[in-house]
Amino acid sequence: MRQIRHINDGWFFKPFELKDIEAFDPSLYVPVSIPHEGIKLPYHYFDEKITQQKFTYYKEFFIESDLENQIISIRFEGVAHQANVYLNGRFITKHVGGYTPFEAILNDYINFGKQNQLCVVVDGNEDKDTPPFGGVVDYLGYVGIYREVALILKDEIHIKDVYVRTQNKKIMATIQLSHEAILSYQLIDPKGQCVKSGQLPKATTHEIEEILEQVDFWDIDQPHLYRLKTKVESDEVSTRFGFRDIEFKPDGFYLNGRLLKLRGLNRDQSYPYVGYAMPKRMQQQDANILKYELGLNIVRSSHYPPSKHFIERCDEIGLLLFEELPGWQHIGQGAFIDNALKEIGRAHV
């Protein structure tokens, strides 16, 4: 059975020192919760380089001794702008890029049945090979673990990834498993009714194709959403999606065959004083304001992938979203391009 354990409370924070990786001195830290902005910013009149510093985040968590057969990973939704992760004094992973989620498997580093010491070294310095930096940027990068963190516990045989596409009334899905296994699935309509189901023989990659006789299309006025429930042994994943057709013609943009005049704005994710560090309810409220108070039907996530909570709320209320990779009028070479492509692949996996 898959578990998600949110670990957003009970963190400690301080300016980085090398000794932080191996030893924790509580007298040097201040308690914080996630999302967190590394610098308390004044409302205006401050040096833009104020966020370009390194900080240490520290957290203890307990994993029961009877969970040794589980796959245990940690997931960060967003850390600006580079993160080095250590567990019990041992290096786990490094992530470059402040706007995409990342995960790491912890099993080889966990002390089961004991408290575990998690240390995250966060670097807010602008690096020329890390998009969007390398040239002039017209927005502040901020610094910190500014999106949520969770531990994810899965059985050894589990679902690794679900990718859903639609075309007219057809659904196509690719499901990747950790091991060969039988996969069962259900397609749930917007009213909660199962409209298709099936079972596929043992494989590590499964392909689902179903054509529905009747489809409630996702539209800005009626944002109908379906769910694909996939299950392998005791692991189950529910993936939400919608049916819609989009097309650009010489006379404009068409949604489900209907000419639609687009009315939109750019949306940055920063807020006064706390920078990027706003929780789920505020990410959702931004989408509500754009849709219901400003009367928009599309938003551009300038200039990077936004919070998953913002994306999901756009889906729920019928707000089109133009999502961007991190960047602002600069394309570097070599490592910059490699990192940009990695960011595209990581966005909301």
CSV table of C-alpha atoms in Angstrom, one decimal:
chain,number,residue,atom,x,y,z
A,1,MET,CA,0.0,0.0,0.0
A,2,ARG,CA,1.4,3.4,-1.1
A,3,GLN,CA,1.8,5.9,1.7
A,4,ILE,CA,2.6,9.6,1.5
A,5,ARG,CA,4.0,11.1,4.7
A,6,HIS,CA,4.2,14.9,4.6
A,7,ILE,CA,7.2,16.3,6.5
A,8,ASN,CA,6.7,20.0,6.3
A,9,ASP,CA,6.8,20.7,10.0
A,10,GLY,CA,9.6,20.5,12.6
A,11,TRP,CA,12.5,21.8,10.4
A,12,PHE,CA,15.4,23.8,11.6
A,13,PHE,CA,17.3,26.5,9.6
A,14,LYS,CA,20.5,28.5,9.6
A,15,PRO,CA,23.2,29.9,7.3
A,16,PHE,CA,25.3,27.1,5.9
A,17,GLU,CA,28.5,25.9,7.5
A,18,LEU,CA,30.4,22.7,6.3
A,19,LYS,CA,30.1,21.2,9.8
A,20,ASP,CA,26.3,21.2,9.5
A,21,ILE,CA,26.4,18.0,7.3
A,22,GLU,CA,27.7,15.8,10.1
A,23,ALA,CA,26.6,17.5,13.3
A,24,PHE,CA,23.5,19.3,14.5
A,25,ASP,CA,23.7,22.0,17.2
A,26,PRO,CA,20.1,23.1,18.0
A,27,SER,CA,21.4,26.3,19.6
A,28,LEU,CA,22.5,27.5,16.2
A,29,TYR,CA,19.3,26.9,14.3
A,30,VAL,CA,15.8,28.5,14.3
A,31,PRO,CA,12.6,26.4,13.9
A,32,VAL,CA,10.8,26.8,10.6
A,33,SER,CA,8.1,25.0,8.6
A,34,ILE,CA,7.9,24.3,4.9
A,35,PRO,CA,7.2,26.2,2.5
A,36,HIS,CA,10.0,28.5,3.7
A,37,GLU,CA,11.7,31.6,2.3
A,38,GLY,CA,15.4,31.7,3.2
A,39,ILE,CA,15.5,35.5,3.4
A,40,LYS,CA,12.9,37.8,5.1
A,41,LEU,CA,12.6,40.4,2.4
A,42,PRO,CA,11.6,44.1,2.9
A,43,TYR,CA,8.7,45.3,0.8
A,44,HIS,CA,11.1,47.3,-1.4
A,45,TYR,CA,14.5,49.0,-1.6
A,46,PHE,CA,16.8,46.0,-1.2
A,47,ASP,CA,19.9,44.6,-3.0
A,48,GLU,CA,18.8,42.0,-5.5
A,49,LYS,CA,21.8,39.8,-4.5
A,50,ILE,CA,20.4,39.4,-1.0
A,51,THR,CA,19.0,36.0,-1.9
A,52,GLN,CA,22.3,34.7,-3.3
A,53,GLN,CA,23.4,32.8,-0.2
A,54,LYS,CA,23.7,29.2,1.1
A,55,PHE,CA,21.6,27.8,3.9
A,56,THR,CA,21.2,24.6,5.9
A,57,TYR,CA,17.8,22.9,6.5
A,58,TYR,CA,17.7,20.1,9.1
A,59,LYS,CA,14.9,17.7,9.9
A,60,GLU,CA,14.6,14.4,11.9
A,61,PHE,CA,12.2,11.7,11.0
A,62,PHE,CA,11.4,8.1,12.2
A,63,ILE,CA,11.0,5.1,10.0
A,64,GLU,CA,9.6,1.9,11.6
A,65,SER,CA,11.8,-1.2,11.6
A,66,ASP,CA,9.1,-3.3,10.0
A,67,LEU,CA,9.2,-1.1,6.8
A,68,GLU,CA,12.6,-2.4,5.6
A,69,ASN,CA,10.9,-4.2,2.6
A,70,GLN,CA,9.3,-0.9,1.4
A,71,ILE,CA,10.8,1.4,-1.2
A,72,ILE,CA,11.2,4.7,0.7
A,73,SER,CA,11.9,7.9,-1.2
A,74,ILE,CA,11.9,11.6,-0.5
A,75,ARG,CA,10.2,14.1,-2.8
A,76,PHE,CA,10.9,17.8,-2.9
A,77,GLU,CA,8.4,19.9,-4.9
A,78,GLY,CA,10.7,22.9,-5.3
A,79,VAL,CA,14.0,24.1,-3.9
A,80,ALA,CA,15.7,27.3,-5.1
A,81,HIS,CA,18.1,26.9,-6.8
A,82,GLN,CA,20.4,24.0,-6.1
A,83,ALA,CA,20.0,21.4,-3.4
A,84,ASN,CA,22.5,18.9,-1.9
A,85,VAL,CA,20.7,16.3,0.2
A,86,TYR,CA,22.3,14.3,3.0
A,87,LEU,CA,20.9,11.6,5.3
A,88,ASN,CA,22.7,10.5,8.5
A,89,GLY,CA,25.8,12.4,7.3
A,90,ARG,CA,25.9,10.6,3.9
A,91,PHE,CA,25.4,12.3,0.5
A,92,ILE,CA,22.1,11.3,-1.3
A,93,THR,CA,21.6,13.5,-4.3
A,94,LYS,CA,22.1,16.9,-5.9
A,95,HIS,CA,19.4,18.7,-7.8
A,96,VAL,CA,20.1,21.7,-10.1
A,97,GLY,CA,17.2,23.9,-10.9
A,98,GLY,CA,14.7,25.8,-8.6
A,99,TYR,CA,11.4,25.1,-10.3
A,100,THR,CA,10.9,21.4,-10.8
A,101,PRO,CA,10.3,18.5,-8.3
A,102,PHE,CA,12.9,15.8,-7.6
A,103,GLU,CA,13.0,12.5,-5.7
A,104,ALA,CA,15.7,10.2,-4.2
A,105,ILE,CA,15.5,6.7,-2.8
A,106,LEU,CA,16.7,6.6,0.8
A,107,ASN,CA,16.7,2.8,1.7
A,108,ASP,CA,20.5,2.4,1.7
A,109,TYR,CA,20.9,5.3,4.1
A,110,ILE,CA,18.0,4.9,6.5
A,111,ASN,CA,18.4,3.8,10.1
A,112,PHE,CA,15.3,1.7,10.5
A,113,GLY,CA,13.7,1.8,14.0
A,114,LYS,CA,15.6,5.0,14.8
A,115,GLN,CA,15.5,8.7,14.2
A,116,ASN,CA,17.1,9.8,10.9
A,117,GLN,CA,18.9,13.1,10.4
A,118,LEU,CA,18.1,14.8,7.1
A,119,CYS,CA,20.3,17.8,6.0
A,120,VAL,CA,19.6,19.8,2.9
A,121,VAL,CA,22.1,22.4,1.8
A,122,VAL,CA,20.3,25.0,-0.3
A,123,ASP,CA,22.3,27.3,-2.6
A,124,GLY,CA,20.5,30.5,-3.9
A,125,ASN,CA,23.4,31.8,-5.9
A,126,GLU,CA,22.7,32.4,-9.6
A,127,ASP,CA,24.7,30.0,-11.7
A,128,LYS,CA,25.2,30.7,-15.4
A,129,ASP,CA,24.5,27.1,-16.4
A,130,THR,CA,21.3,26.9,-14.4
A,131,PRO,CA,18.2,28.2,-16.2
A,132,PRO,CA,16.9,30.9,-16.0
A,133,PHE,CA,20.2,32.5,-15.1
A,134,GLY,CA,23.2,33.2,-17.3
A,135,GLY,CA,21.9,36.6,-18.6
A,136,VAL,CA,19.7,39.4,-17.5
A,137,VAL,CA,16.6,38.2,-15.5
A,138,ASP,CA,13.7,40.5,-14.9
A,139,TYR,CA,12.5,38.8,-11.7
A,140,LEU,CA,14.1,37.8,-8.4
A,141,GLY,CA,15.1,34.1,-7.9
A,142,TYR,CA,14.6,33.9,-4.1
A,143,VAL,CA,16.0,31.0,-2.1
A,144,GLY,CA,14.8,28.2,0.1
A,145,ILE,CA,12.8,25.0,0.3
A,146,TYR,CA,9.7,26.9,-0.9
A,147,ARG,CA,7.4,24.0,-1.9
A,148,GLU,CA,6.3,20.9,0.1
A,149,VAL,CA,8.4,17.9,1.1
A,150,ALA,CA,7.1,14.3,1.6
A,151,LEU,CA,8.3,10.8,2.2
A,152,ILE,CA,6.8,8.2,-0.2
A,153,LEU,CA,6.6,4.6,0.8
A,154,LYS,CA,5.9,2.0,-1.9
A,155,ASP,CA,5.9,-1.8,-2.1
A,156,GLU,CA,8.7,-3.4,-4.1
A,157,ILE,CA,6.3,-4.0,-7.0
A,158,HIS,CA,4.8,-0.6,-7.7
A,159,ILE,CA,3.7,1.8,-10.4
A,160,LYS,CA,6.5,4.1,-11.4
A,161,ASP,CA,4.8,6.4,-13.9
A,162,VAL,CA,1.4,7.0,-15.6
A,163,TYR,CA,1.3,9.1,-18.8
A,164,VAL,CA,-2.2,9.9,-20.2
A,165,ARG,CA,-3.1,11.4,-23.6
A,166,THR,CA,-6.4,12.0,-25.3
A,167,GLN,CA,-7.5,12.4,-28.9
A,168,ASN,CA,-11.2,13.2,-29.5
A,169,LYS,CA,-13.0,10.4,-27.6
A,170,LYS,CA,-9.9,8.2,-27.3
A,171,ILE,CA,-7.7,7.8,-24.3
A,172,MET,CA,-4.2,6.5,-24.6
A,173,ALA,CA,-2.1,5.8,-21.5
A,174,THR,CA,1.4,4.4,-20.8
A,175,ILE,CA,2.1,2.9,-17.4
A,176,GLN,CA,5.6,2.0,-16.3
A,177,LEU,CA,6.0,-0.6,-13.5
A,178,SER,CA,9.0,-1.4,-11.3
A,179,HIS,CA,8.7,-5.2,-12.1
A,180,GLU,CA,6.6,-7.4,-14.4
A,181,ALA,CA,3.1,-7.6,-13.1
A,182,ILE,CA,-0.6,-7.8,-14.0
A,183,LEU,CA,-2.2,-4.4,-14.3
A,184,SER,CA,-5.9,-3.6,-13.7
A,185,TYR,CA,-7.5,-0.3,-14.5
A,186,GLN,CA,-10.7,1.7,-14.3
A,187,LEU,CA,-11.8,4.8,-16.2
A,188,ILE,CA,-13.9,7.0,-14.0
A,189,ASP,CA,-16.1,9.8,-15.5
A,190,PRO,CA,-16.8,13.2,-14.0
A,191,LYS,CA,-19.8,11.9,-12.1
A,192,GLY,CA,-17.7,9.2,-10.4
A,193,GLN,CA,-19.0,6.3,-12.5
A,194,CYS,CA,-16.8,3.6,-14.0
A,195,VAL,CA,-17.2,3.7,-17.8
A,196,LYS,CA,-14.3,1.3,-18.8
A,197,SER,CA,-12.2,-1.3,-17.0
A,198,GLY,CA,-9.8,-4.0,-17.9
A,199,GLN,CA,-6.8,-6.1,-16.9
A,200,LEU,CA,-3.5,-6.5,-18.8
A,201,PRO,CA,-1.1,-9.4,-18.6
A,202,LYS,CA,2.3,-9.3,-16.9
A,203,ALA,CA,4.6,-6.7,-18.3
A,204,THR,CA,6.8,-3.8,-17.1
A,205,THR,CA,5.3,-1.4,-19.6
A,206,HIS,CA,1.5,-1.4,-20.2
A,207,GLU,CA,-0.4,0.5,-23.0
A,208,ILE,CA,-4.1,1.3,-22.6
A,209,GLU,CA,-6.3,2.4,-25.4
A,210,GLU,CA,-10.0,3.0,-25.0
A,211,ILE,CA,-12.6,4.8,-27.1
A,212,LEU,CA,-15.7,6.1,-25.3
A,213,GLU,CA,-19.1,6.4,-27.0
A,214,GLN,CA,-19.9,9.5,-25.0
A,215,VAL,CA,-17.4,12.1,-23.7
A,216,ASP,CA,-17.9,15.1,-21.5
A,217,PHE,CA,-15.2,17.4,-22.9
A,218,TRP,CA,-13.1,19.8,-20.7
A,219,ASP,CA,-14.1,23.4,-21.5
A,220,ILE,CA,-13.5,26.7,-19.8
A,221,ASP,CA,-17.2,26.8,-18.8
A,222,GLN,CA,-17.6,23.1,-17.9
A,223,PRO,CA,-14.2,21.8,-16.9
A,224,HIS,CA,-15.1,18.1,-16.8
A,225,LEU,CA,-12.3,15.9,-15.4
A,226,TYR,CA,-11.9,12.1,-15.6
A,227,ARG,CA,-9.7,9.8,-13.6
A,228,LEU,CA,-7.7,6.7,-14.6
A,229,LYS,CA,-7.2,4.4,-11.7
A,230,THR,CA,-4.4,1.9,-12.2
A,231,LYS,CA,-3.5,-0.9,-9.8
A,232,VAL,CA,-0.7,-3.5,-9.6
A,233,GLU,CA,-0.9,-5.8,-6.6
A,234,SER,CA,-1.5,-3.5,-3.6
A,235,ASP,CA,-0.2,-0.3,-5.3
A,236,GLU,CA,-2.8,2.0,-6.8
A,237,VAL,CA,-2.5,5.4,-8.6
A,238,SER,CA,-5.3,7.8,-9.6
A,239,THR,CA,-4.5,10.1,-12.5
A,240,ARG,CA,-6.8,13.0,-13.4
A,241,PHE,CA,-7.2,14.2,-16.9
A,242,GLY,CA,-9.6,15.8,-19.4
A,243,PHE,CA,-10.7,15.3,-23.0
A,244,ARG,CA,-10.2,18.4,-25.1
A,245,ASP,CA,-9.2,19.3,-28.7
A,246,ILE,CA,-7.2,22.5,-29.3
A,247,GLU,CA,-6.2,23.9,-32.7
A,248,PHE,CA,-4.7,27.2,-34.0
A,249,LYS,CA,-6.2,28.4,-37.3
A,250,PRO,CA,-5.5,31.5,-39.3
A,251,ASP,CA,-8.5,33.2,-37.6
A,252,GLY,CA,-7.6,32.2,-34.1
A,253,PHE,CA,-7.6,29.6,-31.3
A,254,TYR,CA,-10.2,26.8,-31.3
A,255,LEU,CA,-11.1,24.8,-28.2
A,256,ASN,CA,-13.2,21.7,-28.9
A,257,GLY,CA,-14.1,23.1,-32.4
A,258,ARG,CA,-15.2,26.5,-31.0
A,259,LEU,CA,-13.4,29.7,-31.8
A,260,LEU,CA,-12.3,31.2,-28.5
A,261,LYS,CA,-10.9,34.7,-27.9
A,262,LEU,CA,-8.0,34.3,-25.4
A,263,ARG,CA,-7.9,36.8,-22.5
A,264,GLY,CA,-4.9,36.3,-20.3
A,265,LEU,CA,-2.1,37.6,-18.1
A,266,ASN,CA,1.4,36.5,-17.0
A,267,ARG,CA,1.6,35.1,-13.5
A,268,ASP,CA,4.7,35.1,-11.3
A,269,GLN,CA,4.6,33.0,-8.2
A,270,SER,CA,6.3,35.6,-5.8
A,271,TYR,CA,4.6,37.4,-2.9
A,272,PRO,CA,5.6,40.3,-0.7
A,273,TYR,CA,8.0,39.5,2.1
A,274,VAL,CA,7.9,35.6,1.7
A,275,GLY,CA,9.0,35.3,-2.0
A,276,TYR,CA,8.0,32.0,-3.4
A,277,ALA,CA,7.0,30.4,-0.1
A,278,MET,CA,3.2,30.2,-0.2
A,279,PRO,CA,1.2,27.1,0.6
A,280,LYS,CA,-1.5,25.2,-1.4
A,281,ARG,CA,-4.4,27.4,-0.5
A,282,MET,CA,-2.7,30.6,-1.8
A,283,GLN,CA,-1.6,28.9,-5.0
A,284,GLN,CA,-5.2,27.9,-5.6
A,285,GLN,CA,-6.4,31.4,-4.7
A,286,ASP,CA,-4.3,32.9,-7.4
A,287,ALA,CA,-6.0,30.8,-10.0
A,288,ASN,CA,-9.4,31.8,-8.5
A,289,ILE,CA,-8.5,35.5,-8.8
A,290,LEU,CA,-7.4,35.2,-12.4
A,291,LYS,CA,-10.6,33.3,-13.4
A,292,TYR,CA,-13.3,34.8,-11.2
A,293,GLU,CA,-12.2,38.3,-10.4
A,294,LEU,CA,-10.2,39.3,-13.5
A,295,GLY,CA,-12.4,37.3,-16.0
A,296,LEU,CA,-9.5,35.5,-17.7
A,297,ASN,CA,-9.6,32.2,-19.6
A,298,ILE,CA,-5.8,31.7,-19.9
A,299,VAL,CA,-2.7,32.3,-17.9
A,300,ARG,CA,1.0,32.1,-18.7
A,301,SER,CA,3.3,30.8,-16.0
A,302,SER,CA,6.1,33.2,-16.5
A,303,HIS,CA,8.8,32.2,-16.5
A,304,TYR,CA,9.0,28.7,-15.1
A,305,PRO,CA,6.7,25.7,-14.1
A,306,PRO,CA,4.4,26.8,-11.3
A,307,SER,CA,3.2,24.9,-8.2
A,308,LYS,CA,1.3,21.7,-8.9
A,309,HIS,CA,-1.5,23.2,-6.7
A,310,PHE,CA,-1.9,26.1,-9.1
A,311,ILE,CA,-1.9,23.7,-12.2
A,312,GLU,CA,-4.5,21.4,-10.6
A,313,ARG,CA,-6.7,24.4,-9.7
A,314,CYS,CA,-6.6,25.7,-13.3
A,315,ASP,CA,-7.8,22.3,-14.4
A,316,GLU,CA,-10.6,22.3,-11.9
A,317,ILE,CA,-12.0,25.8,-12.7
A,318,GLY,CA,-11.5,25.9,-16.5
A,319,LEU,CA,-8.5,28.1,-16.8
A,320,LEU,CA,-6.2,27.4,-19.7
A,321,LEU,CA,-2.5,27.3,-18.8
A,322,PHE,CA,0.6,28.1,-20.9
A,323,GLU,CA,3.4,26.5,-19.0
A,324,GLU,CA,7.1,27.5,-19.6
A,325,LEU,CA,10.5,26.0,-18.8
A,326,PRO,CA,12.7,28.2,-16.6
A,327,GLY,CA,14.2,31.0,-18.6
A,328,TRP,CA,14.2,34.7,-19.6
A,329,GLN,CA,15.6,35.8,-23.0
A,330,HIS,CA,18.8,33.8,-22.6
A,331,ILE,CA,19.9,30.5,-24.1
A,332,GLY,CA,23.4,29.4,-23.1
A,333,GLN,CA,25.5,26.6,-24.4
A,334,GLY,CA,26.5,23.2,-23.3
A,335,ALA,CA,25.6,22.7,-19.6
A,336,PHE,CA,22.9,25.3,-19.8
A,337,ILE,CA,21.1,23.5,-22.6
A,338,ASP,CA,21.5,20.1,-20.9
A,339,ASN,CA,20.0,21.5,-17.7
A,340,ALA,CA,17.2,23.2,-19.6
A,341,LEU,CA,16.3,19.8,-21.2
A,342,LYS,CA,16.4,18.1,-17.8
A,343,GLU,CA,14.1,20.7,-16.4
A,344,ILE,CA,11.5,20.0,-19.2
A,345,GLY,CA,11.7,16.2,-18.4
A,346,ARG,CA,11.3,16.8,-14.7
A,347,ALA,CA,8.4,19.2,-14.8
A,348,HIS,CA,5.6,17.7,-12.6
A,349,VAL,CA,6.6,14.1,-12.9
